[in-house]
Short mmCIF file of C-alpha atoms in Angstrom, two decimals:
data_model
loop_
_atom_site.label_atom_id
_atom_site.label_comp_id
_atom_site.label_asym_id
_atom_site.label_seq_id
_atom_site.Cartn_x
_atom_site.Cartn_y
_atom_site.Cartn_z
CA MET A 1 0.23 0.08 0.06
CA GLN A 2 2.66 2.39 1.06
CA ALA A 3 4.06 1.95 -2.79
CA SER A 4 1.11 3.16 -4.12
CA GLY A 5 1.33 6.69 -2.95
CA LEU A 6 -2.47 6.71 -1.99
CA ASP A 7 -3.32 7.55 1.65
CA TRP A 8 -4.92 4.56 3.54
CA THR A 9 -6.30 3.85 6.67
CA ILE A 10 -6.96 0.36 8.01
CA LEU A 11 -9.84 -0.32 10.41
CA ARG A 12 -10.07 -3.91 12.19
CA PRO A 13 -13.32 -4.19 13.88
CA GLY A 14 -14.09 -7.32 16.34
CA GLY A 15 -17.02 -9.41 15.80
CA LEU A 16 -19.86 -7.45 14.32
CA THR A 17 -23.44 -7.27 16.13
CA ASP A 18 -26.60 -5.88 15.20
CA THR A 19 -27.25 -4.15 18.20
CA PRO A 20 -27.74 -0.07 17.98
CA GLY A 21 -24.41 1.78 18.29
CA THR A 22 -23.24 3.33 21.67
CA GLY A 23 -20.93 5.86 19.89
CA GLN A 24 -18.23 4.62 22.22
CA VAL A 25 -15.36 2.46 21.35
CA SER A 26 -11.60 0.90 22.33
CA ALA A 27 -9.55 1.55 19.52
CA GLY A 28 -5.80 0.87 19.14
CA LEU A 29 -3.44 -1.91 18.56
CA PRO A 30 -4.15 -4.55 19.96
CA ALA A 31 -7.66 -3.74 21.06
CA PRO A 32 -8.82 -6.39 23.09
CA ARG A 33 -11.28 -9.34 21.82
CA GLY A 34 -14.75 -8.21 21.84
CA MET A 35 -17.69 -7.50 19.39
CA ILE A 36 -18.98 -4.15 18.20
CA PRO A 37 -22.17 -2.81 16.70
CA ARG A 38 -22.04 -2.32 13.03
CA ASP A 39 -23.54 1.52 13.65
CA ASP A 40 -20.19 2.04 15.30
CA VAL A 41 -17.55 0.41 12.69
CA ALA A 42 -19.72 3.10 10.28
CA ALA A 43 -18.93 5.93 12.38
CA ALA A 44 -15.50 4.99 12.81
CA VAL A 45 -14.97 4.56 9.03
CA LEU A 46 -16.46 8.06 9.02
CA ALA A 47 -14.43 9.62 11.53
CA ALA A 48 -11.23 8.13 10.13
CA LEU A 49 -11.83 9.61 6.75
CA HIS A 50 -12.36 13.11 8.44
CA GLU A 51 -9.17 12.93 10.55
CA PRO A 52 -6.13 13.28 8.86
CA GLY A 53 -3.88 11.55 11.61
CA SER A 54 -5.74 8.36 10.75
CA VAL A 55 -3.88 8.02 7.22
CA GLY A 56 -0.85 5.17 7.68
CA LEU A 57 -2.39 3.47 10.52
CA THR A 58 -4.01 0.02 11.49
CA THR A 59 -6.75 0.33 14.15
CA GLU A 60 -8.37 -2.63 15.78
CA LEU A 61 -11.94 -1.72 17.10
CA VAL A 62 -14.52 -3.14 19.84
CA SER A 63 -17.10 -1.86 22.08
CA GLY A 64 -15.56 0.62 24.96
CA SER A 65 -15.87 3.65 26.62
CA THR A 66 -14.08 6.28 24.49
CA PRO A 67 -16.26 8.44 22.13
CA VAL A 68 -15.62 7.49 18.72
CA ARG A 69 -13.96 10.66 17.12
CA GLU A 70 -11.89 11.02 20.34
CA ALA A 71 -10.69 7.14 19.76
CA ILE A 72 -10.12 7.32 15.96
CA GLY A 73 -8.36 11.32 16.40
CA GLY A 74 -6.53 10.11 19.33
CA GLN A 75 -4.25 7.57 17.65
#
């Protein structure tokens, strides 16, 4: 990916659930094993698209207690 010259971000969610999102996640490498609502994964994708600091990072996501935008922006 680095040789392509394109910006990239990898998000690795835990097990996906259909429960409503909470807007809070645990993010980093490595994240503990766990589950995460699809809503929260979608919010993390959106946050990563708007966060220049997420470029070039791989982030694991599961449900947690940190607001999505803070978790993605605080890497």
